[in-house]
Each structure stands twice: as C-alpha cells, then as structure tokens.
Amino acid sequence: MPVAPQRYPSLSHWGAFTAVVADGQLQHCEPFHRDPAPSRILESMPGMVHSPLRITRPAVRAGWLIDREASDRSARGSDTFVEVDWDVALALVSDELTRVRTEFGAEALFGGSYGWSSAGRLHHARTLTHRFLNAGGGCVNQAGNYSWGAAQFLLPHVIGDYAAVTGRVTDWKNVAANTRLMVAFGGIAVRNGQITSGGAGEHVLPRWLALAAESGVEFVVVSPSRGDVPAGVSARWIPIRPNTDTAMMLGMVHTLLTEQRHDAAFVQQYCVGFDRFADYVLGKTDGQPKSADWAAQVCGVPAAEIQALARQAAGTRTMLTCAWSLQRAHHGEQPYWTVIALASALGQIGLPGGGFAFGHGSINGVGNPRPAAPAPEMSAGQNPAKRAIPVARIADMLLHPGETYAFNGREDVYPDIQMVYWAGGNPFHHHQDLNRLVQAWQKPQTVVVHESWWTPTARRADIVLPATTTLERNDIGGSSRDRFLLAMHQALPPQGQSRNDFDIYRELAARGGFEEAFTGGRDEMQWLRHIYAGMETAWRTAGADVPDFDAFWATGFLELPEPPKDFIMMEAFRQDPAANPLKTPSGRIEIYSERIAGFDYADCPPHPAWVPPAEWLGADRAGRFPLHLVTCQPADKLHSQMDAGTLSRAAKVHGRERVRLSRVEAERRGLAAEDLVKVFNDRGACIAAVVIDEDVMPGVAVMATGAWFDPANASLERHGNPNVLTLDTGTSQLTQAPSALSALVEIAAWEGPVPAVKAFEKPALVAAG
C-alpha cells in the first residue's frame, strides 16, 4: 500500500517552500503559501537533490594522493579521483592543516568559501568554514563581496556606512505615495528579485512596482537593455553605452548648475566639498565643462534628453536609484558617488519619496517595509591571523605572493598561500578571467573542497568531501529584508555518504583538539534553539507574536508585522544634521573626501569624476573588439547554482548559454537566431547560441553568467561561460572590487566541428586499494 507523501517546510535563496517527499524521493517543491510571486527555480530542486552529479563518497585526486609535492597541479580539473572512506579523508585533511600551519603559519592557509551556499544560517558553509579555521588558529580571509564590493568600501567615506546598498532604503510604500519620478540607472530587472541572501518568504518587487505605477510614479530606466525595464510598467527606456552612467549624471549636474536649478541651500547645509565638485563639473579645474553636449559624446544619450531629464528631476519629487551592476565595472565607485552628488544637487535627500537608493532590481527586499529586527545568524568568531585580501583579488594573491597592493587607504602584501580550503561557492563562476584563475589555482600545494555536486570547483580540488544539501539537515533561515523567519526541516536522509558541514568540521576540530571552541558545546538542534533565542526579544519589540521554539518549529514560520511608520533614508539627518550626523569625518555628505584625497590614488579622485574604464565603447580597442559584453544574473538559476537543473538546461540553446544581440549586430555578422558563435577577446573565447533581441542596443552583447565552466583548453570554453572574457582587475585602489562589466568582445559564426559540452559529466572515479 503506497505511503502518503510527507511534507516539510524549508527555504532557499529563491524562496520558501514545502518539500513533498514520498518513498525517500523529493517529488516536488510547493511554494510558501504567503509568497505572491514564487520563483520557478524551485522546479529544478528535485532533479538536483537526486542528481547523478551528486558526490557520494569522499574522493582524493589521484596525482595528489600518490605524491602531494610532485603531483602535476595542472591536472586539477582533468585528473582521476580515488574514492576513500571518511576516516582516510578526514585524516588527510587534518594532517594537511597541521602540516601547513606548522611549516608555513596560518597566513599560508586561505579560507575561501565565497558563495551563497545555504539560506540556512547554521549550515551556512562560509560561516562554518571561517568559524572552523578561526577556532583552529586562523587563516587568510576575504574582505568584501563580488555583489557590491565597490559600494561597501566607498559609501562609508561618502555617507558614513553602506546600509543603503544592502536594501535599507526608503520604503516602497513611501515611494508609491510620494515619488513622482524614479530614475533607475542600470534598470530594475525583476528576474533578480527572485533572490535574497538568507531566503524570502515573499517576493515583493512585482507587487511594489505595480503599486508605484498605479500611484502615478513615472519610471525612467537608463540601461543598455530594455530587458531591464520591469514588465507591466510603462517605463521610458534611455539606452546608454555601458559604463558611462557617470558621464550622463555629470551632464545632468552641469545642467542644474548652469540653469541655477540646483538646491544651493541643501548642499551648503548638508554637504562638504560640493563647491570643489562644481568647479570640476563646470570645467574650472581641467578646462572641460561636463556639459550635456560633452556627456552625449561619451554616453550616447542625446544632450537634449540629458537636459530634459535634469529639468524634470528638479521640478518634481525624484528618486534616483542605481543597480548593483553599475559598480561592478572599472572605476565602479564613480557612478555611485556621482548619483549621491546629483541627488544632493536636487536637494531632496531625506524627504518622503526623494533622494537616492541602490539595489532596486538587484535583489529581493530592497525597500521592503520591515522593522529593524535582526535576521538569524551564527558567528564565525574572530580570526587570530587578522589577515584578509579583497574578495576579488584571489588570482592576484595566488600568482603574486609577496607583492604589495593598495586597498582602502592602506598597503598590504599578498600572502604565500600553500593550502586553499573552500566550501559553499564556485570561484570558477564568480571570478573574472577564468583562464587566469586556472593558472593561479595551480599555485597552492593542496585544495580542499566541500561540495554536493561535481561542480567545476570540486573537479579542481585535491580532496573533495561530499556535503549534504539543504533538505538533508535541519536549519533556520531568514533575510534582514524579509518579514519571515523560516524553519527548515530535514526532509531526506543524507544522500550517499554525504555529511553536513557542521559535522565535518566538528570531527576535524576534534582531531585538532579544539572541538569545544568550534561547536560551543552545542549540536545541530541546540544551535537552532540558541539562534532563535537570540532573536526573540528584538522580534517581540518589533511587534511579532513570538512563540517558544517548539511551537515555531511545528508551525514552520514566524512573521514580522509591517512597521507602523515609513522608513525614509537619511530623514533624521535631514531634520537635524547636528543631532544626527553621518558617520563621515565631517558628519555630512562628503562630495569631496579629504580622507580619499589623502590616499593619493591616481585611479580614484577625491570627488565624483568621469574616469574612462580600461575597456568601453569609446576606447581605441573598440575597433578590434566592437561589442561591449554585459554579463547579467540568470533568470533560471542563482549564479551557477542549479545550472544542472531542469529549468536552466531547458533555457539553453544547443546545450549552451545564449548571447543576446540586436538584429543590426547579428546581420552585420551574418548571424541568425540559434546560430552557434564564438564570443572572444584576448583573454579567451566561449561558444554561445545567438538570440536576436531588439531590446538590446547596438554595440552591446548580453550574456547571463552561471554556465558551469567547461574548458576544452586554455583557448576555448565550450558551455558559454562569459567569465573567460571578463576583466580581472580591481575597480580602483580604493575598493579593489570586481570589474566584470568592463569587457569588449567580438562575435563570429562558429566554424568546423562543434565540441561536445562536458560540464555535466563526472570525473573518472576509482575505488581505493
């Protein structure tokens, strides 16, 4: 007689759901009943949990197992793996950690683990990895992130902190009621609203956009692609050359200044250095006025349109917002700093519906009304080594140990890394110029990876430990920008011989003699109770009806009420700047930063400025590589997570990622829809399939990231991973963030036999002994 399906509440970065399990198999995932716009990425989960790509046993790269010191490290990615039992694998990892720390010190151990991993906060792989490595003596860590790293280190100099880029901006409810014009530089891509770090009980972006439009907010989207205009919203699209938003903003400021439409009283009272910035805009410091005519030559937007938008913004309540993507470009600090200067010139910062914001359309929850109650978290502890590199400088660190680099006002030296420990994440997705990273990855003596699937990173490890997925453990999740706390019940036994990261690290910590320091004397469920208890008081204060843990666990979720008062960013500062100063040296908005001036960085002036990126359509290189490659987040997965899933595979063409081109650019190259093409520049090449898209402006090619890295050789990637093409250089010495969106390419029809995609094939596996 068939057994009735069992149902388990759970959570992913793409939304809360109920796992329906029968006969030990995940049948499907039902979206959380309170979610008004659930993500289809849930459809891929059953196939991924039970995927033939699951890593079922610990495995060691054959060459490393035979002779660690003499092994061919270039074989990472192609070598055979030897499957071993857990005792052997843990002994190898423990001994290697001890050896590296003893021979080279903690600064030879890199705790990578950059990635989203689980939405659960206990089994969050990056937190657990750093907690384990910190408890054992420390490691080299990472500072910042790939998502908004430039903003993270710029904004504290300008407005005192970086909360604005994490989603704590003026509430959508307030925008709908008060804003009349919303100018979105970089667009408002609803596909990105599927995702929230820590998970989402409700996907809110479509609802708030609809409410704002119904309330009379006029949207203007400044982007190379009309696809960044939200569907169902009658937004005006202004096509712009990629990486030139700063120039357009400067042209708008110039219009405001020369026509005396700027708010002189606001910049006098609330800003420092605006006069020096104005001198630059007017051309007094360099002889070049940053007029709308000048800006038009740089950004391709007609001067009359730039002027008209500036006048419209000055004549109505205006919200300026920038997507995260703008600061993921060479000199990506500049558009964020310039939009703050433009908003200051308009004088509406701190007023209902006015000012500036970041991240609308970059992630779910930005501007979502939510009380300031904490999200669940687990501490990684303190790092005894006190060393970290900027997150996007991994290849530089591995390739150039001992080299000096500048970062946010200080100088440091890249450590000499002998061992990389990675869990939860895929650097062969996140990083730029992947062929360069392949070379850098050969430097360490040992690479250890925890993974659930044979991803590109797992295939390039020396020791691979099989990790459980979300549904094979208990956890608790929630986001600081979502109103729900979610219970995550174990729905399935660990697949194969996989173990959760907490248990792996507990065993390794026991072997190293620091189990108590890592576990805090708690097991899985005790930690979940501890995390919940740490939130109870604040959530009650915020108005939530907070039951005891057992009742919460049985119900599956807890909800915060919407706050009684709208949040308006910088409202208190606007009302009384003396009583509510910003955390900048002056206590005001620093349009000119004396602190940054003191750093004396040639690539980051002390005020907003147009600094041409290394690659853009105005550069001389554009003749050889005439297309600007815009890499965007995919609609069918999270970064590279779920790329092997049904939804992602169905979206591919001929098994490859798609490249979107205007009809003009396709016809110029004799290309038709679904043709296979070679996308290339001096850094590499990949195969992709053409999509004719009239919503992409001429001169631009758009590719989603996330295709599992599948190189045929150093010259060709077979699967359509655009990060073989992107530029691996820091945005500037100030923030050293990624410059992925500054890349020029050419596209040509693929000629000759088409190599098969091997991204979803397992490596060769043999049993030990």
mmCIF file of N, CA and C in Angstrom, residues 168-213:
data_model
loop_
_atom_site.group_PDB
_atom_site.id
_atom_site.type_symbol
_atom_site.label_atom_id
_atom_site.label_comp_id
_atom_site.label_asym_id
_atom_site.label_seq_id
_atom_site.Cartn_x
_atom_site.Cartn_y
_atom_site.Cartn_z
ATOM 1 N N ARG A 168 18.447 48.744 2.852
ATOM 2 C CA ARG A 168 17.805 49.622 3.835
ATOM 3 C C ARG A 168 17.689 51.017 3.225
ATOM 4 N N VAL A 169 16.739 51.166 2.306
ATOM 5 C CA VAL A 169 16.491 52.431 1.626
ATOM 6 C C VAL A 169 15.033 52.819 1.839
ATOM 7 N N THR A 170 14.663 53.987 1.393
ATOM 8 C CA THR A 170 13.300 54.473 1.576
ATOM 9 C C THR A 170 12.281 53.427 1.120
ATOM 10 N N ASP A 171 11.292 53.169 1.978
ATOM 11 C CA ASP A 171 10.311 52.114 1.728
ATOM 12 C C ASP A 171 9.569 52.328 0.413
ATOM 13 N N TRP A 172 9.254 51.224 -0.247
ATOM 14 C CA TRP A 172 8.439 51.279 -1.455
ATOM 15 C C TRP A 172 7.091 51.944 -1.182
ATOM 16 N N LYS A 173 6.523 51.704 -0.027
ATOM 17 C CA LYS A 173 5.231 52.317 0.301
ATOM 18 C C LYS A 173 5.342 53.838 0.265
ATOM 19 N N ASN A 174 6.464 54.338 0.783
ATOM 20 C CA ASN A 174 6.692 55.773 0.777
ATOM 21 C C ASN A 174 6.962 56.287 -0.627
ATOM 22 N N VAL A 175 7.679 55.486 -1.415
ATOM 23 C CA VAL A 175 7.933 55.852 -2.810
ATOM 24 C C VAL A 175 6.615 55.955 -3.570
ATOM 25 N N ALA A 176 5.752 54.950 -3.420
ATOM 26 C CA ALA A 176 4.469 54.961 -4.137
ATOM 27 C C ALA A 176 3.636 56.181 -3.775
ATOM 28 N N ALA A 177 3.706 56.598 -2.510
ATOM 29 C CA ALA A 177 2.873 57.708 -2.051
ATOM 30 C C ALA A 177 3.448 59.068 -2.426
ATOM 31 N N ASN A 178 4.767 59.174 -2.586
ATOM 32 C CA ASN A 178 5.378 60.498 -2.696
ATOM 33 C C ASN A 178 6.230 60.735 -3.936
ATOM 34 N N THR A 179 6.873 59.706 -4.444
ATOM 35 C CA THR A 179 7.748 59.886 -5.601
ATOM 36 C C THR A 179 6.901 60.100 -6.853
ATOM 37 N N ARG A 180 7.306 61.024 -7.674
ATOM 38 C CA ARG A 180 6.635 61.212 -8.960
ATOM 39 C C ARG A 180 7.522 60.771 -10.122
ATOM 40 N N LEU A 181 8.841 60.764 -9.923
ATOM 41 C CA LEU A 181 9.774 60.342 -10.967
ATOM 42 C C LEU A 181 10.825 59.445 -10.328
ATOM 43 N N MET A 182 10.978 58.236 -10.864
ATOM 44 C CA MET A 182 12.021 57.327 -10.401
ATOM 45 C C MET A 182 12.934 57.032 -11.578
ATOM 46 N N VAL A 183 14.187 57.469 -11.449
ATOM 47 C CA VAL A 183 15.177 57.256 -12.494
ATOM 48 C C VAL A 183 16.068 56.110 -12.055
ATOM 49 N N ALA A 184 16.040 55.019 -12.820
ATOM 50 C CA ALA A 184 16.763 53.806 -12.451
ATOM 51 C C ALA A 184 17.953 53.618 -13.389
ATOM 52 N N PHE A 185 19.133 53.998 -12.915
ATOM 53 C CA PHE A 185 20.359 53.763 -13.670
ATOM 54 C C PHE A 185 20.736 52.294 -13.511
ATOM 55 N N GLY A 186 20.850 51.587 -14.642
ATOM 56 C CA GLY A 186 21.107 50.156 -14.588
ATOM 57 C C GLY A 186 19.850 49.321 -14.595
ATOM 58 N N GLY A 187 18.689 49.961 -14.523
ATOM 59 C CA GLY A 187 17.435 49.255 -14.667
ATOM 60 C C GLY A 187 16.886 48.676 -13.383
ATOM 61 N N ILE A 188 15.715 48.058 -13.520
ATOM 62 C CA ILE A 188 15.054 47.338 -12.421
ATOM 63 C C ILE A 188 14.667 45.977 -12.983
ATOM 64 N N ALA A 189 15.627 45.059 -12.984
ATOM 65 C CA ALA A 189 15.417 43.743 -13.579
ATOM 66 C C ALA A 189 14.681 42.839 -12.590
ATOM 67 N N VAL A 190 13.419 42.549 -12.906
ATOM 68 C CA VAL A 190 12.595 41.771 -11.982
ATOM 69 C C VAL A 190 13.154 40.365 -11.782
ATOM 70 N N ARG A 191 13.883 39.832 -12.779
ATOM 71 C CA ARG A 191 14.445 38.478 -12.624
ATOM 72 C C ARG A 191 15.358 38.396 -11.400
ATOM 73 N N ASN A 192 16.049 39.503 -11.096
ATOM 74 C CA ASN A 192 16.942 39.493 -9.941
ATOM 75 C C ASN A 192 16.180 39.519 -8.628
ATOM 76 N N GLY A 193 14.915 39.952 -8.686
ATOM 77 C CA GLY A 193 14.098 39.988 -7.483
ATOM 78 C C GLY A 193 13.665 38.610 -6.998
ATOM 79 N N GLN A 194 14.051 37.556 -7.720
ATOM 80 C CA GLN A 194 13.777 36.193 -7.242
ATOM 81 C C GLN A 194 14.632 35.836 -6.030
ATOM 82 N N ILE A 195 15.744 36.549 -5.857
ATOM 83 C CA ILE A 195 16.812 36.081 -4.970
ATOM 84 C C ILE A 195 16.971 36.995 -3.766
ATOM 85 N N THR A 196 17.172 36.385 -2.607
ATOM 86 C CA THR A 196 17.550 37.108 -1.394
ATOM 87 C C THR A 196 18.518 36.254 -0.596
ATOM 88 N N SER A 197 19.619 36.817 -0.177
ATOM 89 C CA SER A 197 20.526 36.076 0.694
ATOM 90 C C SER A 197 19.826 35.811 2.020
ATOM 91 N N GLY A 198 19.738 34.538 2.392
ATOM 92 C CA GLY A 198 19.004 34.171 3.583
ATOM 93 C C GLY A 198 17.577 33.756 3.297
ATOM 94 N N GLY A 199 17.163 33.858 2.036
ATOM 95 C CA GLY A 199 15.839 33.363 1.676
ATOM 96 C C GLY A 199 14.735 34.386 1.814
ATOM 97 N N ALA A 200 13.613 34.098 1.163
ATOM 98 C CA ALA A 200 12.479 35.022 1.153
ATOM 99 C C ALA A 200 11.185 34.275 1.399
ATOM 100 N N GLY A 201 10.381 34.787 2.320
ATOM 101 C CA GLY A 201 9.035 34.274 2.500
ATOM 102 C C GLY A 201 8.082 34.856 1.473
ATOM 103 N N GLU A 202 8.409 36.067 1.010
ATOM 104 C CA GLU A 202 7.563 36.692 -0.004
ATOM 105 C C GLU A 202 8.434 37.458 -0.988
ATOM 106 N N HIS A 203 8.163 37.255 -2.267
ATOM 107 C CA HIS A 203 8.824 38.017 -3.323
ATOM 108 C C HIS A 203 8.005 39.291 -3.550
ATOM 109 N N VAL A 204 8.600 40.431 -3.230
ATOM 110 C CA VAL A 204 7.826 41.663 -3.117
ATOM 111 C C VAL A 204 7.962 42.622 -4.290
ATOM 112 N N LEU A 205 9.026 42.484 -5.092
ATOM 113 C CA LEU A 205 9.291 43.502 -6.106
ATOM 114 C C LEU A 205 8.142 43.693 -7.090
ATOM 115 N N PRO A 206 7.556 42.627 -7.677
ATOM 116 C CA PRO A 206 6.454 42.865 -8.623
ATOM 117 C C PRO A 206 5.288 43.626 -7.996
ATOM 118 N N ARG A 207 4.958 43.293 -6.761
ATOM 119 C CA ARG A 207 3.823 43.959 -6.101
ATOM 120 C C ARG A 207 4.109 45.441 -5.879
ATOM 121 N N TRP A 208 5.324 45.763 -5.418
ATOM 122 C CA TRP A 208 5.625 47.174 -5.150
ATOM 123 C C TRP A 208 5.745 47.980 -6.435
ATOM 124 N N LEU A 209 6.283 47.373 -7.473
ATOM 125 C CA LEU A 209 6.359 48.076 -8.756
ATOM 126 C C LEU A 209 4.958 48.392 -9.282
ATOM 127 N N ALA A 210 4.070 47.418 -9.187
ATOM 128 C CA ALA A 210 2.703 47.641 -9.659
ATOM 129 C C ALA A 210 2.026 48.738 -8.850
ATOM 130 N N LEU A 211 2.207 48.729 -7.530
ATOM 131 C CA LEU A 211 1.603 49.755 -6.688
ATOM 132 C C LEU A 211 2.149 51.135 -7.031
ATOM 133 N N ALA A 212 3.481 51.214 -7.234
ATOM 134 C CA ALA A 212 4.080 52.503 -7.570
ATOM 135 C C ALA A 212 3.553 53.028 -8.898
ATOM 136 N N ALA A 213 3.441 52.147 -9.889
ATOM 137 C CA ALA A 213 2.940 52.570 -11.191
ATOM 138 C C ALA A 213 1.485 53.025 -11.099
#
